[in-house]
Each structure stands twice: as structure tokens, then as C-alpha cells.
mmCIF file of C-alpha atoms and ligand atoms in Angstrom:
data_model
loop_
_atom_site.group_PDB
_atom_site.id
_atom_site.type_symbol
_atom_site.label_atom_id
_atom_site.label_comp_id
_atom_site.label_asym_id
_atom_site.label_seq_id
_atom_site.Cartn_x
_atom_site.Cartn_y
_atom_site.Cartn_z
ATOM 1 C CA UNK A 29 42.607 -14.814 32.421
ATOM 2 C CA UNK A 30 43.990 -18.303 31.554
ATOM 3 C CA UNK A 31 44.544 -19.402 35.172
ATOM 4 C CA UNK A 32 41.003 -18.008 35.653
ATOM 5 C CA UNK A 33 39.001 -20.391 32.969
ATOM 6 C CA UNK A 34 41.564 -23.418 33.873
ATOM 7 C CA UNK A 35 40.310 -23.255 37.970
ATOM 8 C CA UNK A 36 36.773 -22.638 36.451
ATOM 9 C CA UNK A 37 36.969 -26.109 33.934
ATOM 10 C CA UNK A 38 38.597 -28.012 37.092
ATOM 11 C CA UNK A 39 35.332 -26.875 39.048
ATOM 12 C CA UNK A 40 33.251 -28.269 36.535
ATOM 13 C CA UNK A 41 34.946 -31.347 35.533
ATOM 14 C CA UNK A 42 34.955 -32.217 39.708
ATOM 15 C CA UNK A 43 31.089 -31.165 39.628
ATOM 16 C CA UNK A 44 30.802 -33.743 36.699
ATOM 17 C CA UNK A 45 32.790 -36.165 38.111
ATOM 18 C CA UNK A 46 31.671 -39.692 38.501
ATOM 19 C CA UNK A 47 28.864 -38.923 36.129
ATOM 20 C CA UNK A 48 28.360 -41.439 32.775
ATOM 21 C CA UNK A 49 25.640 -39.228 31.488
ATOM 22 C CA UNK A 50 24.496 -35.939 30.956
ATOM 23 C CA UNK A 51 21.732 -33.827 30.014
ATOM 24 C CA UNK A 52 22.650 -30.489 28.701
ATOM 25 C CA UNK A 53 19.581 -28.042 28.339
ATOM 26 C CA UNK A 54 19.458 -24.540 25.965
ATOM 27 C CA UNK A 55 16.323 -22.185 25.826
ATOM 28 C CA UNK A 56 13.045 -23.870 24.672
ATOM 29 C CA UNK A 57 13.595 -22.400 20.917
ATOM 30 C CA UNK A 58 17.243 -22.250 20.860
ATOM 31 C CA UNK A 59 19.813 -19.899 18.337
ATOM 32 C CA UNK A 60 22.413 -20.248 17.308
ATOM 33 C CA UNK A 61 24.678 -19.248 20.082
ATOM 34 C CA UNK A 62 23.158 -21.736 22.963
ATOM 35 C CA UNK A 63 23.185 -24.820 20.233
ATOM 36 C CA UNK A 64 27.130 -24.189 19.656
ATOM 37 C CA UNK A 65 27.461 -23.815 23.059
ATOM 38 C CA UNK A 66 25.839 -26.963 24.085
ATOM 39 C CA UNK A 67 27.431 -28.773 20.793
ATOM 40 C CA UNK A 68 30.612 -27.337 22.317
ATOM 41 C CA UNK A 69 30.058 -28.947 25.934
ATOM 42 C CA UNK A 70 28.987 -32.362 24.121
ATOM 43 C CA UNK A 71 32.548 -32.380 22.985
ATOM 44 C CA UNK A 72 33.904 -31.374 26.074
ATOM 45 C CA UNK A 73 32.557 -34.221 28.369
ATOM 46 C CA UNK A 74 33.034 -36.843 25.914
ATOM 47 C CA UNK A 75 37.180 -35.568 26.160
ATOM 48 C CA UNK A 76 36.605 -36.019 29.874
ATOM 49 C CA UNK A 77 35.109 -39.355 29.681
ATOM 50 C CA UNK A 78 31.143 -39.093 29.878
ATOM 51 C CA UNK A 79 29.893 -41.619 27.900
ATOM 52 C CA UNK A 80 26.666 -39.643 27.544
ATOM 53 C CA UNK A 81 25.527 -36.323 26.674
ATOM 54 C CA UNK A 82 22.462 -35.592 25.351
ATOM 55 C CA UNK A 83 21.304 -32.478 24.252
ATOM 56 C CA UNK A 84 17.753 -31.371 24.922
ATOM 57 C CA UNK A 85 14.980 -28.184 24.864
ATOM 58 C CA UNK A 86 11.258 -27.841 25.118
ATOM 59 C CA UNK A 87 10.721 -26.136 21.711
ATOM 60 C CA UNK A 88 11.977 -26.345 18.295
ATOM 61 C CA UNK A 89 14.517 -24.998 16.134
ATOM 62 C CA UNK A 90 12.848 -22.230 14.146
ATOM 63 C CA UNK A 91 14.938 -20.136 12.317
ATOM 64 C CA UNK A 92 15.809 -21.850 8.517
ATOM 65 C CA UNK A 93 19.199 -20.953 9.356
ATOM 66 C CA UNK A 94 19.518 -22.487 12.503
ATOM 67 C CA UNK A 95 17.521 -25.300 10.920
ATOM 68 C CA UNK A 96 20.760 -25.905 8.492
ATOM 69 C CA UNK A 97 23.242 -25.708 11.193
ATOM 70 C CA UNK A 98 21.489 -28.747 13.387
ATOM 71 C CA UNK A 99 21.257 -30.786 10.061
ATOM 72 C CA UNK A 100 24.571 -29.845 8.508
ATOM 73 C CA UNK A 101 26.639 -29.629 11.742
ATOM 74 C CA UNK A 102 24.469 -33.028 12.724
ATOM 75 C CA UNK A 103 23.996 -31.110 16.500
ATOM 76 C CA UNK A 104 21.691 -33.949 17.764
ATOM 77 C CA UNK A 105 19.025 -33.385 20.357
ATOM 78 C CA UNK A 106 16.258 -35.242 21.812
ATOM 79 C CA UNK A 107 13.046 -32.821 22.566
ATOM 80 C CA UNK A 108 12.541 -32.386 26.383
ATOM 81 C CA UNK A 109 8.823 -34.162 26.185
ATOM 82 C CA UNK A 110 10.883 -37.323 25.787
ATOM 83 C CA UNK A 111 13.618 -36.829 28.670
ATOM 84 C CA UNK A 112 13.173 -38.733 31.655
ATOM 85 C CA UNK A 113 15.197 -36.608 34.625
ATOM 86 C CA UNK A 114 16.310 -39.737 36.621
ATOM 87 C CA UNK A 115 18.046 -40.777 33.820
ATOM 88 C CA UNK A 116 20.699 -38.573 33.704
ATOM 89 C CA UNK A 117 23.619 -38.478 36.813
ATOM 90 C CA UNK A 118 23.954 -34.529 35.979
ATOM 91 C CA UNK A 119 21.836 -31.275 34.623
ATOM 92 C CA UNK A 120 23.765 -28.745 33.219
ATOM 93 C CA UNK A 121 21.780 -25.406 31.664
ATOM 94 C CA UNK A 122 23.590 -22.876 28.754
ATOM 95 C CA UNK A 123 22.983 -20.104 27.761
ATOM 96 C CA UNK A 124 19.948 -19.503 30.078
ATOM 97 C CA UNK A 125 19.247 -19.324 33.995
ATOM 98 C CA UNK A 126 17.424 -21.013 36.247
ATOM 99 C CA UNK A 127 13.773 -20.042 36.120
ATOM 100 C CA UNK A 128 14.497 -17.341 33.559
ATOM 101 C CA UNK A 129 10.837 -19.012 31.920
ATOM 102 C CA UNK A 130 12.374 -19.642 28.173
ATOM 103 C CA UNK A 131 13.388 -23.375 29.984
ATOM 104 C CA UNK A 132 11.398 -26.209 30.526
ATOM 105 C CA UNK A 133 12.882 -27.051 33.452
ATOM 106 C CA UNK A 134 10.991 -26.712 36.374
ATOM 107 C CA UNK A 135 11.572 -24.632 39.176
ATOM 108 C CA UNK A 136 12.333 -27.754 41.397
ATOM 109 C CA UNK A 137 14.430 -29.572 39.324
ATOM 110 C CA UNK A 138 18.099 -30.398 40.227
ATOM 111 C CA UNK A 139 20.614 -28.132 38.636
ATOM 112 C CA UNK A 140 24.395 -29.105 38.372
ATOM 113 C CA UNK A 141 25.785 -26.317 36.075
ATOM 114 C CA UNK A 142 24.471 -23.057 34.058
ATOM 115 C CA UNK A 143 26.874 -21.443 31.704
ATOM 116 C CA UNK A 144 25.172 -17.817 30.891
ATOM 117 C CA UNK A 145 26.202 -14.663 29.611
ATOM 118 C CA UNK A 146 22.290 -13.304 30.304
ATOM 119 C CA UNK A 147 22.446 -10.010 32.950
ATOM 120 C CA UNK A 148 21.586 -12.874 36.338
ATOM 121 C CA UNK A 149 23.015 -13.037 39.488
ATOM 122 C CA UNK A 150 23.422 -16.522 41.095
ATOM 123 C CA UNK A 151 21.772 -16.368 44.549
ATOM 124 C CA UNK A 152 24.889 -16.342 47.365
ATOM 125 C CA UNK A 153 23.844 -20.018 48.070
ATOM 126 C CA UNK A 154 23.833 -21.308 44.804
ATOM 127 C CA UNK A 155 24.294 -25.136 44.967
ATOM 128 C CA UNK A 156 25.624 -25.594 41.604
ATOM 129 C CA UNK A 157 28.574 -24.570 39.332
ATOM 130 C CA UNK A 158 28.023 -21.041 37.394
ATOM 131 C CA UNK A 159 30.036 -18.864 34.872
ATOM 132 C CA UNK A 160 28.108 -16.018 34.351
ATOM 133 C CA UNK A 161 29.518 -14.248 32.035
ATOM 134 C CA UNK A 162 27.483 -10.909 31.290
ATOM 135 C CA UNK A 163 31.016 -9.123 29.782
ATOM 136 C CA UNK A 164 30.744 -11.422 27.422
ATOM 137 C CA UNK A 165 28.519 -11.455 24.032
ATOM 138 C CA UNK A 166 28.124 -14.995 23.559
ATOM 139 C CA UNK A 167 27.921 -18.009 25.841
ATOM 140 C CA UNK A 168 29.893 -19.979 22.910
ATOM 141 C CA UNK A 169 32.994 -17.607 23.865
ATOM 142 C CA UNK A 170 32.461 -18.659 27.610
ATOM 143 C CA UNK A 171 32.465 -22.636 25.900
ATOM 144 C CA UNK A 172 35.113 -22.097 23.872
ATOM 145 C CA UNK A 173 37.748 -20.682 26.690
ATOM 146 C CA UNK A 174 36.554 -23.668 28.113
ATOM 147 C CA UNK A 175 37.780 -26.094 25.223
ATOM 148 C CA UNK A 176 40.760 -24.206 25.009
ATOM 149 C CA UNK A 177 41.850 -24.353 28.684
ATOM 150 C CA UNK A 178 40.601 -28.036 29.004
ATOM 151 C CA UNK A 179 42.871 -28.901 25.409
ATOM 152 C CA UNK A 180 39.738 -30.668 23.926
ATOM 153 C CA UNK A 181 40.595 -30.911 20.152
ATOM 154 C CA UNK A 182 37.772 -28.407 17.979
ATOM 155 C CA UNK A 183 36.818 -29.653 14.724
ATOM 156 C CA UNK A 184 36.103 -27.767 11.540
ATOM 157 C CA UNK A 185 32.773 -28.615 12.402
ATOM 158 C CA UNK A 186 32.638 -27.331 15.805
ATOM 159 C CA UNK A 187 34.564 -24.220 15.184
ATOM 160 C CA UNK A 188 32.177 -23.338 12.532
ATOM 161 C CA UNK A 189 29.333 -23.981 15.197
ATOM 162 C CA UNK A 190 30.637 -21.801 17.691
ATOM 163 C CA UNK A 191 31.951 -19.150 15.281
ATOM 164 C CA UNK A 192 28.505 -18.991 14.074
ATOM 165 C CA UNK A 193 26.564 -18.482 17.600
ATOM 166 C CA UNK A 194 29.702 -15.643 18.147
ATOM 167 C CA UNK A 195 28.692 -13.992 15.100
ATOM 168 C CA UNK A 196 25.105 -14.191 15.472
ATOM 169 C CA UNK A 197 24.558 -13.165 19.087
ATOM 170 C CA UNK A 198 27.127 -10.112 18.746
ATOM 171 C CA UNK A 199 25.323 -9.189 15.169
ATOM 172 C CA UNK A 200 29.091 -9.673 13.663
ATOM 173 C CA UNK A 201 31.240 -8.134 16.706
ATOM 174 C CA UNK A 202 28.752 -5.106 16.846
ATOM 175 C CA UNK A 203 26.918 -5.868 19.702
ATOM 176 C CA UNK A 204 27.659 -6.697 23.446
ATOM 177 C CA UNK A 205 31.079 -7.749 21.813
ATOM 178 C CA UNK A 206 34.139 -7.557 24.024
ATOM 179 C CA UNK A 207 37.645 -8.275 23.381
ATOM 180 C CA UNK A 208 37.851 -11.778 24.656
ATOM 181 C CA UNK A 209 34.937 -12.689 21.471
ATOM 182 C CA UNK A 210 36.686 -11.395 19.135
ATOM 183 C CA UNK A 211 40.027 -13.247 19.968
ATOM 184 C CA UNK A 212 37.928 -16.432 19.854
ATOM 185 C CA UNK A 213 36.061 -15.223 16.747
ATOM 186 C CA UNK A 214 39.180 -14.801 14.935
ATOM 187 C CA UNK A 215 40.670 -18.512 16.625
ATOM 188 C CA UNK A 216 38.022 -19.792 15.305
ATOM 189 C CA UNK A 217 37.566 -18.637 12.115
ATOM 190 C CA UNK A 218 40.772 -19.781 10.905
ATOM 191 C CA UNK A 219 39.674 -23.018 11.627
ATOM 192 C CA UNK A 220 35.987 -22.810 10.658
ATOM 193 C CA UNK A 221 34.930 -24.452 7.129
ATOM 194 C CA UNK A 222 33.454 -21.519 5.560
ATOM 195 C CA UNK A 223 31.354 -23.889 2.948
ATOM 196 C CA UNK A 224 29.608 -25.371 5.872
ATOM 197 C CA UNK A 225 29.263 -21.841 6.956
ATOM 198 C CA UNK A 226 27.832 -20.565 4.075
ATOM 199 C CA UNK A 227 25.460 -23.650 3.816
ATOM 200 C CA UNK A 228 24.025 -22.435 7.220
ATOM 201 C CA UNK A 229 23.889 -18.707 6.633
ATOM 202 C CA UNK A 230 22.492 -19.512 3.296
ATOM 203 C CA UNK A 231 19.669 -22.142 3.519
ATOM 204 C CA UNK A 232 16.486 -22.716 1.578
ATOM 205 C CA UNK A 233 13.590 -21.116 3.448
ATOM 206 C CA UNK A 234 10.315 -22.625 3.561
ATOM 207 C CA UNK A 235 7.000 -20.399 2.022
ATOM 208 C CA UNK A 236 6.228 -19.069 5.567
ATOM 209 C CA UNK A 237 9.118 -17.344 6.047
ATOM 210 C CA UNK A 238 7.766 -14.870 2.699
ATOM 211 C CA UNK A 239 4.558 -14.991 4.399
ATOM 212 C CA UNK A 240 5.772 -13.258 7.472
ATOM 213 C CA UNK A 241 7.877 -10.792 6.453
ATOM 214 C CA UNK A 242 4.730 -9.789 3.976
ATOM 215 C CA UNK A 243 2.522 -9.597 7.260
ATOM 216 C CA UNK A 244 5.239 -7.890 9.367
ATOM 217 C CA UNK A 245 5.697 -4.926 6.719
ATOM 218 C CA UNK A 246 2.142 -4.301 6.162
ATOM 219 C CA UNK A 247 1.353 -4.422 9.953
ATOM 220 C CA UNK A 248 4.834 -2.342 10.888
ATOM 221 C CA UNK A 249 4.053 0.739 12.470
ATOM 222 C CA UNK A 250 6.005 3.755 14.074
ATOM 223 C CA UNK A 251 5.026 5.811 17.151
ATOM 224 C CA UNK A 252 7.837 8.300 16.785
ATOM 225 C CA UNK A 253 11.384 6.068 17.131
ATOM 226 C CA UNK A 254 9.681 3.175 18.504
ATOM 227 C CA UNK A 255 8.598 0.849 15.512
ATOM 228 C CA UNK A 256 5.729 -2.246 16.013
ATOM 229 C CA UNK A 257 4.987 -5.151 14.354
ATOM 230 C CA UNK A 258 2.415 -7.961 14.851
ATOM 231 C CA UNK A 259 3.084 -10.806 13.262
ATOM 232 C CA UNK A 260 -0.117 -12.847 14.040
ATOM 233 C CA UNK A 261 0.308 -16.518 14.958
ATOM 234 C CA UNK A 262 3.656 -17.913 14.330
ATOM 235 C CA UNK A 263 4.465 -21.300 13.806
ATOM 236 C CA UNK A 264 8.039 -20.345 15.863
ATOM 237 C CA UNK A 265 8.428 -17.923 18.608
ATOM 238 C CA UNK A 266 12.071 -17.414 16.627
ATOM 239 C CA UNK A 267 10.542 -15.724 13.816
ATOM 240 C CA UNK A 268 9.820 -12.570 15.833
ATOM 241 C CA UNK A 269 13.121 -12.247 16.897
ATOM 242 C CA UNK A 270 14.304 -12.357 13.678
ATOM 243 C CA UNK A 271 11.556 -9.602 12.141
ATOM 244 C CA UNK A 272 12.613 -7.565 15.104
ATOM 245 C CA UNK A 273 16.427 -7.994 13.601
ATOM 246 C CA UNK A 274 15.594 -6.824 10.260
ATOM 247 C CA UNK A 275 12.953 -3.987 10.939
ATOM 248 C CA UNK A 276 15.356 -2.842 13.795
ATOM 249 C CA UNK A 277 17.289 -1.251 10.369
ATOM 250 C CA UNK A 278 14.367 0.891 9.595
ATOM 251 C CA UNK A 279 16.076 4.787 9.265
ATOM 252 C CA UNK A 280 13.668 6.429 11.712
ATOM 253 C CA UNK A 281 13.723 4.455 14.482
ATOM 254 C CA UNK A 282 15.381 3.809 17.915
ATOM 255 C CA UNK A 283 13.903 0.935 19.198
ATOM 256 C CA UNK A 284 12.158 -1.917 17.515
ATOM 257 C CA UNK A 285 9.502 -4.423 19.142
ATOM 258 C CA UNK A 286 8.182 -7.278 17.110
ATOM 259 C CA UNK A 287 5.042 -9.492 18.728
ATOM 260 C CA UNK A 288 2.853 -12.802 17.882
ATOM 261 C CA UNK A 289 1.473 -15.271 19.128
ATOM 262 C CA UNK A 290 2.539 -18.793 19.651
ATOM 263 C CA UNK A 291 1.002 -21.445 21.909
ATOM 264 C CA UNK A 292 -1.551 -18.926 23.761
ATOM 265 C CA UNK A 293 1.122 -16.732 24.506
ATOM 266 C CA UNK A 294 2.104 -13.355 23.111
ATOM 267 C CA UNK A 295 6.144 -13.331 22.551
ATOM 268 C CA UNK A 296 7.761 -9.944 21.686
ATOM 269 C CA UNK A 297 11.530 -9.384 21.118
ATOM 270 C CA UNK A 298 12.901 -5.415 21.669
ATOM 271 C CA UNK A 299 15.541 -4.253 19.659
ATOM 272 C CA UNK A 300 17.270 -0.816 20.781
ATOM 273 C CA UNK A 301 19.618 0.762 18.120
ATOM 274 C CA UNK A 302 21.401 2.949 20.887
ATOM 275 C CA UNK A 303 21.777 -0.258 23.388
ATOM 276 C CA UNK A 304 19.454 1.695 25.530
ATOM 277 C CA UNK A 305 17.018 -0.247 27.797
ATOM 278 C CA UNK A 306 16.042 -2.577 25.844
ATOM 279 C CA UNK A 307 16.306 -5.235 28.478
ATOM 280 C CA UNK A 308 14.765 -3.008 31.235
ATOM 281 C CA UNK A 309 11.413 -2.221 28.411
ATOM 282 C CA UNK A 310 11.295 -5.774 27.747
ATOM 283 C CA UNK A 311 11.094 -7.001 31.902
ATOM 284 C CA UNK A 312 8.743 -3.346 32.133
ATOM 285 C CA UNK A 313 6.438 -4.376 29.333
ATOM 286 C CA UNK A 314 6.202 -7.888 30.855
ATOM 287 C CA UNK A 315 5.453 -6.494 34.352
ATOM 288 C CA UNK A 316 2.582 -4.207 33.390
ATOM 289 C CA UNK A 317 1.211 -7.648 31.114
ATOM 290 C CA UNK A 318 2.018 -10.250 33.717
ATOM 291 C CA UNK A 319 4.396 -12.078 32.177
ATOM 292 C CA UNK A 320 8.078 -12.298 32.041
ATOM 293 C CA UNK A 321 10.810 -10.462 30.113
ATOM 294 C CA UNK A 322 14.191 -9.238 30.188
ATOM 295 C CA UNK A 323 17.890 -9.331 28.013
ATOM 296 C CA UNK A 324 20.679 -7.072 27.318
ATOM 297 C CA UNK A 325 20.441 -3.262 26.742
ATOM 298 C CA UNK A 326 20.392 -3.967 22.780
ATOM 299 C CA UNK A 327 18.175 -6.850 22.642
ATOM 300 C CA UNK A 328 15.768 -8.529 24.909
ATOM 301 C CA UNK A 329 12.506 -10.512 24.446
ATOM 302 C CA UNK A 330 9.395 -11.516 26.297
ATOM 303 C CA UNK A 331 6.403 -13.420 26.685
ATOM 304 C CA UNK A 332 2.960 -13.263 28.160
ATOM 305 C CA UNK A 333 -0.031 -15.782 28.804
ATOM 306 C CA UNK A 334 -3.187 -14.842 27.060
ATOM 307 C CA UNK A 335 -4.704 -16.145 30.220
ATOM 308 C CA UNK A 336 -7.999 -16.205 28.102
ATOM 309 C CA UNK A 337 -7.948 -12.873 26.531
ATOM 310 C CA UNK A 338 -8.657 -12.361 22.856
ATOM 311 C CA UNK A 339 -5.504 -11.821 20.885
ATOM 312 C CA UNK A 340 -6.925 -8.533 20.141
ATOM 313 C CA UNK A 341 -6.826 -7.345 23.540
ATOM 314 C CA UNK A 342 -3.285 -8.526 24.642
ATOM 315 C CA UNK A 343 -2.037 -6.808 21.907
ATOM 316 C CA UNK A 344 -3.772 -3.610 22.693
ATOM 317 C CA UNK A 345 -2.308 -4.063 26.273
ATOM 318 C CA UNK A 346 1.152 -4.599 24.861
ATOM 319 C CA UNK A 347 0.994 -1.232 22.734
ATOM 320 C CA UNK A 348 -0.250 1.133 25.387
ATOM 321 C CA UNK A 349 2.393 -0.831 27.907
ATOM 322 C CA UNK A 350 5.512 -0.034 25.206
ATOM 323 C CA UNK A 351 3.840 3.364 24.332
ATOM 324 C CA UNK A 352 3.806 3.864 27.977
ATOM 325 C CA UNK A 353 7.555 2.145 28.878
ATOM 326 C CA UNK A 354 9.084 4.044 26.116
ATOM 327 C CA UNK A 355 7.353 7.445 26.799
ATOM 328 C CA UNK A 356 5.379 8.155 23.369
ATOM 329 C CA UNK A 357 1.657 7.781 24.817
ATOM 330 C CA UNK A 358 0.647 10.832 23.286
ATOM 331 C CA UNK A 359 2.727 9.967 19.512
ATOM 332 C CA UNK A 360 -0.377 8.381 16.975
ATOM 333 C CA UNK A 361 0.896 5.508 14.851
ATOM 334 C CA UNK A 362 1.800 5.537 11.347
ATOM 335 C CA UNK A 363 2.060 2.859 9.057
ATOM 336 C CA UNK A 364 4.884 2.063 7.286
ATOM 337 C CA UNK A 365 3.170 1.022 4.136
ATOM 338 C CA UNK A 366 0.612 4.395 4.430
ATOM 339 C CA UNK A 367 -1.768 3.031 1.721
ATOM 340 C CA UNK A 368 -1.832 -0.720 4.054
ATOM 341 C CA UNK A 369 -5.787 -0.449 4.005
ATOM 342 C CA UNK A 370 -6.684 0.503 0.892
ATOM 343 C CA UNK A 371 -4.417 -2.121 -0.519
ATOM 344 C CA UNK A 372 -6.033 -5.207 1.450
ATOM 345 C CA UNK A 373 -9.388 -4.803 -0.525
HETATM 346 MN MN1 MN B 15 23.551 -16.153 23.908
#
């Protein structure tokens, strides 16, 4: 395993030779697990010389939590709008694939590296450097083998980072999590700073965060196991993901799907309480909407263009698609608040 992740590093570091700067991308509205991951490799090539990495995706950061780890851990990033390609010697993508969709990257842009744990094969004559990891249930596991092998020094501040984007993306070692995260989760816990920890898994939420989860229990709805909320326009495509979190812990359900709308697009995230599918609903929902979806087989997301469609009828779409994907066409839908009309007059 050792001799496994040093030959891997040594790859890298030769595919990163000679460079002075580099551009390190995550999803478009990153968590916590790809911002560790690229705070990790920031680290990483500065130990091996770079004199520049720069950290960059198309969206925001979201979530309030992952809000307070950027300021607290000071992860800095510079919003992809504002990168110019040419200026960086090498591209390196975490946590994500080429033309997965939740990049900014185009299709035709230059990759060096991608780091993944995501369920993607690299094509047989794949040009750059890849780790895909899919045993793994973070990519900040993959990143911190990495530091490990290569003897970069971790900070308090960077083991908290990564220990945080383990916990969150394996939902605290109970999902997707194999042995090799939690032997890093426990290295790095012992040297995490658990204040710091606690300021990020802790942190003052603004009003809208109360505002959604108001609309996503009056709108939550069950169609036998499968539970669906609509969360309306969103201010961060994160938000659903982390409604679909909490309402996945609804008794009598299997599966969860939580949708809105940000940016004339419809994003949903699928939560399945079994680890059932849940990636193969999310790319079959997608399909029969024309979009693009996909994840593991306890959590997966997608999104689809509103290519001019009302709101009202993408979201009708999306019901009878996951009615239809998770076989419960014929199951009418109940409320979870039963009285939800009577109480909006
Ligand atoms: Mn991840």
C-alpha cells in the first residue's frame, strides 16, 4: 500500500515538474471534502517547490459550515470568472472528473491531474495523471496518503481540514468508509485542533438557512419510502444537499430526493438509506430530464437546464421521472405536515 501511494506521488511530482504555478480546481460549489483536499495539495506543491498554487471553482461556498472552514482555516481561492488558463504551467482537478458537468472547466481544456474518489473510469488513453480512488470515501484520504508518503509536514490546521472533509463525506465513518479512512481519520484527529473544529461544525447561520428548512418541511412529501422536497429557488445549489442530509433521517423512508432551483437549473441530490442506487436514480432521473447526474450508491446529485420551461413543469417532470426510476408511479403523495394547506391561509 505504501510503495503503491509513494510510485503514485513520484508520478505526480514528475507530471508537475518544471511547473512554478498551479491551478488546482474542486466542483463549482465545493464541500468540505474537495476544499481539504485541494487545501491539502496547496501544501503539497509548495513542499515540492511550486511557488504558486491557486485554488479555484466556478461557484461559491454555500454551506455556513463550509463557509467557517474557508474563513477560519483561511483556504484561499480565487473564483474561476477571474482565472486566466495561460497563466498557469499545470491544471490539476480534485475531487471531480473531467466533464462530470459540476466543473467549469471546459471540455477542451488541458488537464494535468484529477484526484477522484467519484465511480469514473479514465479513458485507456488518458493523457494526464489519475488516482481514482472509488474504494475510498473521501478524496482528502487519497490527499492525505499523499502527504504522508511525500513527508510534507500537516498542520493543526490542515489536519483539521482534511479530518473534516473525511468526516463529512463518509457521514462520520458510516458511509462509503473503508479501512484506509479511518486510519487517516484517526492520524488525523490526534493532530486536528478540535476548537477550530468545533468553530466550523458550529457556525452562525444566516436567516435563510431557517427559511429553507421551513419551506423544505412544509413542501416534504412521501410516495411510499421515497420522500420529496422542493425547495424553490436557492441562493446555493449546497443547500439541497444538505436538506436531502437531514430529511434522509425521516423513519419511513428509503430514499430521499431534495430539488430547487438555482441559476435556471433544477439541482436535486438523492439520498438512499440502504446504499441502494442512489447513484444509478440520480444519472436515470437526469437521463429521462436531459440533464446530467450520477454519485455513489448512498448519495448522488443532479442537475437539469430549464431550457425555458416553467419551474412548475420541470418539477412535475422530475416527480413522475423519480416516481417512475424508483417504481412507486401508482403510490399518491402525502405530506409530511398533513394540515400544509390549511395552514398557509
Ligand atoms: Mn468527495
Amino acid at each position: 500500500m505504501e510503495a503503491n501511494y509513494a510510485r503514485k506521488i513520484e508520478d505526480l511530482r514528475r507530471r508537475l515538474e518544471g511547473a512554478s504555478s498551479v491551478l488546482i480546481l474542486t466542483h463549482d460549489f465545493p464541500d468540505p471534502d474537495c476544499l481539504a483536499s485541494a487545501f491539502g495539495l496547496v501544501h503539497l506543491f509548495s513542499f515540492w517547490g511550486m511557488k504558486l498554487s491557486t485554488i479555484s471553482f466556478g461557484g461559491f461556498v454555500g454551506r455556513a459550515e463550509n463557509r467557517a472552514m474557508v474563513r477560519f482555516a483561511q483556504i484561499e481561492s480565487v473564483p474561476f470568472m477571474l482565472v486566466s488558463l495561460e497563466d498557469y504551467d499545470r491544471i490539476v482537478l480534485v475531487d471531480s472528473f473531467p466533464g462530470v458537468g459540476n466543473v467549469s472547466l471546459g471540455a477542451e481544456a488541458r488537464i494535468d491531474a484529477v484526484l477522484d474518489h467519484h465511480p469514473h473510469t479514465p479513458p485507456r488513453d488518458a493523457d494526464f495523471f489519475h488516482d481514482i480512488r472509488q474504494d475510498l470515501g473521501a478524496t482528502s484520504t487519497l490527499v492525505t496518503r499523499y502527504l504522508e508518503a511525500a513527508k510534507c509536514p500537516v498542520s493543526a490546521t490542515l489536519a483539521t481540514a482534511l479530518f473534516y472533509g473525511i468526516k463529512t463525506d463518509t457521514n462520520e465513518m458510516s458511509r462509503n468508509a473503508s479501512a484506509e479512512d479511518l486510519e487517516c481519520y484517526k492520524l488525523l484527529f490526534d493532530k486536528a485542533d478540535h476548537r477550530l473544529l468545533s468553530r466550523i461544525e458550529w457556525p452562525d447561520r444566516d436567516p435563510e438557512y431557517f427559511r429553507i428548512l421551513h419551506t423544505a418541511a412544509e413542501s416534504m412529501t412521501t410516495f411510499g419510502p421515497v420522500g420529496y422536497t422542493h425547495l424553490g429557488h436557492v441562493q446555493a445549489p449546497d443547500y439541497i444537499a444538505e436538506i436531502a442530509d437531514l430529511f434522509d433521517s425521516l423513519q419511513s423512508i428509503q430514499w430521499m430526493v431534495c430539488s430547487g432551483v438555482f441559476k435556471k437549473q433544477v439541482y436535486f441530490s438523492i439520498r438512499s438509506k440502504d446504499g441502494e442506487r442512489a447513484g444509478e436514480a440520480a444519472e436515470g432521473i437526469a437521463k429521462i430530464l436531459g440533464g446530467t447526474g450520477g454519485g455513489h450508491s448512498n448519495m448522488a446529485a443532479g442537475r437539469v437546464p430549464l431550457n425555458g420551461y416553467t419551474q412548475e413543469h420541470a418539477l412535475a417532470k422530475l416527480v413522475s421521472g423519480m416516481k417512475e426510476i424508483f417504481g412507486v408511479q401508482g403510490t399518491e403523495g402525502q405530506y409530511l405536515l398533513k394540515d400544509r394547506a390549511d395552514r398557509r391561509e
